[in-house]
mmCIF file of C-alpha atoms in Angstrom:
data_model
loop_
_atom_site.group_PDB
_atom_site.id
_atom_site.type_symbol
_atom_site.label_atom_id
_atom_site.label_comp_id
_atom_site.label_asym_id
_atom_site.label_seq_id
_atom_site.Cartn_x
_atom_site.Cartn_y
_atom_site.Cartn_z
ATOM 1 C CA THR P 184 177.720 155.213 129.549
ATOM 2 C CA VAL P 185 180.795 156.947 128.142
ATOM 3 C CA THR P 186 184.006 156.082 130.000
ATOM 4 C CA ASP P 187 186.357 158.072 127.730
ATOM 5 C CA PHE P 188 186.197 160.283 124.622
ATOM 6 C CA GLN P 189 189.479 160.540 122.749
ATOM 7 C CA TRP P 190 189.607 163.427 120.256
ATOM 8 C CA THR P 191 192.828 162.261 118.588
ATOM 9 C CA ASN P 192 194.349 161.806 115.147
ATOM 10 C CA PRO P 193 194.047 159.789 113.050
ATOM 11 C CA HIS P 194 190.700 158.642 114.545
ATOM 12 C CA VAL P 195 188.427 159.677 117.378
ATOM 13 C CA PHE P 196 187.441 156.937 119.841
ATOM 14 C CA ILE P 197 184.497 156.557 122.207
ATOM 15 C CA GLU P 198 184.980 154.132 125.100
ATOM 16 C CA MET P 199 181.707 153.053 126.672
ATOM 17 C CA ASP P 200 180.162 150.509 129.032
ATOM 18 C CA VAL P 201 177.033 148.925 127.576
ATOM 19 C CA PRO P 202 174.489 146.950 129.639
ATOM 20 C CA ASP P 203 174.230 143.270 128.708
ATOM 21 C CA ALA P 204 171.472 140.677 129.065
ATOM 22 C CA SER P 205 172.881 139.262 132.329
ATOM 23 C CA GLY P 206 172.542 142.586 134.150
ATOM 24 C CA GLY P 207 176.236 143.392 133.883
ATOM 25 C CA SER P 208 177.956 145.463 131.242
ATOM 26 C CA LYS P 209 180.471 145.074 128.424
ATOM 27 C CA HIS P 210 183.138 147.588 127.560
ATOM 28 C CA TYR P 211 183.000 148.755 123.930
ATOM 29 C CA THR P 212 185.612 150.653 121.945
ATOM 30 C CA VAL P 213 183.982 152.592 119.098
ATOM 31 C CA GLU P 214 186.145 154.057 116.344
ATOM 32 C CA CYS P 215 185.045 157.242 114.587
ATOM 33 C CA ALA P 216 186.341 159.309 111.676
ATOM 34 C CA SER P 217 189.167 161.821 112.095
ATOM 35 C CA PRO P 218 188.679 165.026 114.104
ATOM 36 C CA ASN P 219 188.858 167.005 110.845
ATOM 37 C CA VAL P 220 186.036 165.019 109.218
ATOM 38 C CA LEU P 221 183.869 165.111 112.356
ATOM 39 C CA THR P 222 184.337 168.869 112.720
ATOM 40 C CA ARG P 223 183.028 169.335 109.181
ATOM 41 C CA VAL P 224 179.784 167.524 110.056
ATOM 42 C CA GLY P 225 179.166 169.453 113.296
ATOM 43 C CA TRP P 226 181.077 167.636 116.031
ATOM 44 C CA LYS P 227 183.184 169.490 118.630
ATOM 45 C CA PHE P 228 185.996 168.184 120.813
ATOM 46 C CA ASN P 229 183.765 168.548 123.886
ATOM 47 C CA LEU P 230 180.543 167.117 122.373
ATOM 48 C CA ILE P 231 180.782 163.914 124.427
ATOM 49 C CA LYS P 232 182.036 163.704 127.992
ATOM 50 C CA ARG P 233 182.854 160.927 130.437
ATOM 51 C CA GLY P 234 179.646 159.836 132.180
ATOM 52 C CA ASP P 235 177.328 160.847 129.293
ATOM 53 C CA LYS P 236 174.544 158.419 128.447
ATOM 54 C CA ILE P 237 174.543 157.969 124.675
ATOM 55 C CA SER P 238 173.202 155.559 122.098
ATOM 56 C CA ALA P 239 175.484 154.494 119.258
ATOM 57 C CA LEU P 240 174.799 152.638 116.024
ATOM 58 C CA ILE P 241 177.980 150.822 115.000
ATOM 59 C CA ASN P 242 179.267 148.413 112.406
ATOM 60 C CA PRO P 243 180.479 145.601 114.683
ATOM 61 C CA LEU P 244 183.938 144.087 114.578
ATOM 62 C CA LYS P 245 184.152 140.949 112.420
ATOM 63 C CA ASN P 246 185.844 138.952 115.175
ATOM 64 C CA GLY P 247 182.869 139.507 117.527
ATOM 65 C CA SER P 248 184.760 141.595 120.075
ATOM 66 C CA PRO P 249 182.702 144.377 121.672
ATOM 67 C CA GLY P 250 183.311 147.423 119.513
ATOM 68 C CA GLY P 251 183.193 148.669 115.957
ATOM 69 C CA MET P 252 183.054 151.634 113.603
ATOM 70 C CA LEU P 253 180.529 154.371 114.374
ATOM 71 C CA GLU P 254 177.618 155.093 112.026
ATOM 72 C CA ASN P 255 175.854 157.633 114.262
ATOM 73 C CA VAL P 256 175.454 158.617 117.872
ATOM 74 C CA THR P 257 172.428 159.999 119.729
ATOM 75 C CA LEU P 258 173.109 162.163 122.756
ATOM 76 C CA SER P 259 170.938 162.176 125.869
ATOM 77 C CA ASP P 260 169.293 165.431 124.696
ATOM 78 C CA GLY P 261 168.126 163.696 121.473
ATOM 79 C CA ARG P 262 170.614 165.283 119.067
ATOM 80 C CA THR P 263 172.042 162.852 116.532
ATOM 81 C CA PHE P 264 175.447 163.131 114.877
ATOM 82 C CA SER P 265 176.738 160.992 112.031
ATOM 83 C CA ASP P 266 180.258 159.785 111.460
ATOM 84 C CA SER P 267 179.907 161.179 107.908
ATOM 85 C CA ASN P 268 180.441 157.736 106.366
ATOM 86 C CA PRO P 269 177.911 156.694 103.736
ATOM 87 C CA PRO P 270 175.619 153.844 104.883
ATOM 88 C CA GLY P 271 177.426 150.534 104.577
ATOM 89 C CA GLY P 272 180.773 152.251 104.168
ATOM 90 C CA VAL P 273 180.538 152.453 100.386
ATOM 91 C CA PHE P 274 181.570 155.706 98.772
ATOM 92 C CA ALA P 275 179.541 156.849 95.748
ATOM 93 C CA ARG P 276 181.596 158.155 92.848
#
């Protein structure tokens, strides 16, 4: 469940509460690309709203904290949006 969507420079952030195995939830901070990059791949500043139920594929933080860098997000209506990063974060040249 989205708790906040921050359409800010230099990076967009999605704050969300994610259910855990004990029946509670963990708060995740998910970093995205810049608003400029996301706009180019179809995102809008109002695409995600507080209270939305979404599914996010992230590259987790190395220190194990709940959060990471977004790969893609699936909205409750089934639409999927990428962060525009190549898989694995490696840029082809």
